[in-house]
Coordinates of C-alpha atoms in Angstrom, one line a residue:
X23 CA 158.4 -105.7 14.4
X24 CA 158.9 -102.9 17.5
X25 CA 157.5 -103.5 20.5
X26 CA 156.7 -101.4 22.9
X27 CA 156.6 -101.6 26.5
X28 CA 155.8 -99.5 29.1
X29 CA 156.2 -100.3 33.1
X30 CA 154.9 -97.9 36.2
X31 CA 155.9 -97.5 39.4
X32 CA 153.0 -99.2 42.1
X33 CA 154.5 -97.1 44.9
X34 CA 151.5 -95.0 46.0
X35 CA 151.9 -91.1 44.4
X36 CA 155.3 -91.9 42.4
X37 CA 154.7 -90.9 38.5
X38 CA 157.4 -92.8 37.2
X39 CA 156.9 -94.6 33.7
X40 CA 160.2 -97.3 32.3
X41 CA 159.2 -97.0 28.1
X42 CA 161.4 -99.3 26.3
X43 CA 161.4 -100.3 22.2
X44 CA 162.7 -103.8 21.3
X45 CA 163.6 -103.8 17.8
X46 CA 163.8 -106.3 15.7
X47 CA 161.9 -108.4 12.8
X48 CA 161.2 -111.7 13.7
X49 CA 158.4 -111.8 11.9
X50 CA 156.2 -112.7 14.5
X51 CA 153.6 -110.9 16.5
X52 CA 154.2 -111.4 20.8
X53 CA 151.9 -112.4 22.9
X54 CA 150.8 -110.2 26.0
X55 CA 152.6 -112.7 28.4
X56 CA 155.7 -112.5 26.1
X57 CA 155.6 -108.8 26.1
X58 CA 155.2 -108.4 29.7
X59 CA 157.9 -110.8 30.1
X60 CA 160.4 -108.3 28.0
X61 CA 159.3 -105.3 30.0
X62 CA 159.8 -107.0 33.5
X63 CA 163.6 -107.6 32.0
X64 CA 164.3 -104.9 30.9
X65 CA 163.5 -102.6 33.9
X66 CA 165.1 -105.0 36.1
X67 CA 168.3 -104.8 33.9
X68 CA 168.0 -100.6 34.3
X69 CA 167.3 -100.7 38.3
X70 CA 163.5 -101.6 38.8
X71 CA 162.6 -103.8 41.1
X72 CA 160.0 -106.4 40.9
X73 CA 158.6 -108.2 43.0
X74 CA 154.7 -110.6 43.3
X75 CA 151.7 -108.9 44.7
X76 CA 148.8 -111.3 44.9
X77 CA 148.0 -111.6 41.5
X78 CA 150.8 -109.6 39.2
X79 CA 154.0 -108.5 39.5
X80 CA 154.4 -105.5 41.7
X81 CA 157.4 -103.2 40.1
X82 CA 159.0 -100.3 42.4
X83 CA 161.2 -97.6 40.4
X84 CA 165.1 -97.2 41.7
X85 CA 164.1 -93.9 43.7
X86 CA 161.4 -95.7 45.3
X87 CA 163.3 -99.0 45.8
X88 CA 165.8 -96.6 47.9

C-alpha cells in the first residue's frame, strides 16, 4: 500500500513542502507514528534537517538550514 508523506519547512515565511511515496505492499496499514517516522527519514536522507522543539520535531529545509 503507498504512503504518502509530506514534511514543511517551520522556518517562519519559507513555503517549502518534502512529498515523498513509499511503495510497497506489505499488506499492512501504518500507523501515524510510523508514518511520521518514514517522513522524518526520508527528508533527512535528501538534506532536511530535524531537529526537537518542545513537543514535535522541528524540520528546517536545506536553503533554510544554510
Amino acid at each position: 500500500m503507498p504512503t504518502g508523506v509530506a514534511v514543511v519547512c517551520d522556518t517562519d515565511d519559507c513555503l517549502a513542502i518534502y512529498l515523498a511515496v513509499e511503495t510497497g505492499n506489505d499488506g499492512d496499514e501504518r500507523s501515524a507514528n510510523d508514518v511520521s517516522q518514514l517522513a522524518r527519514k526520508a527528508a533527512e536522507g535528501d538534506g532536511w534537517v530535524i531537529s526537537f522543539g518542545f513537543t514535535q520535531p522541528v524540520m528546517t529545509c536545506p536553503g533554510c538550514a544554510d
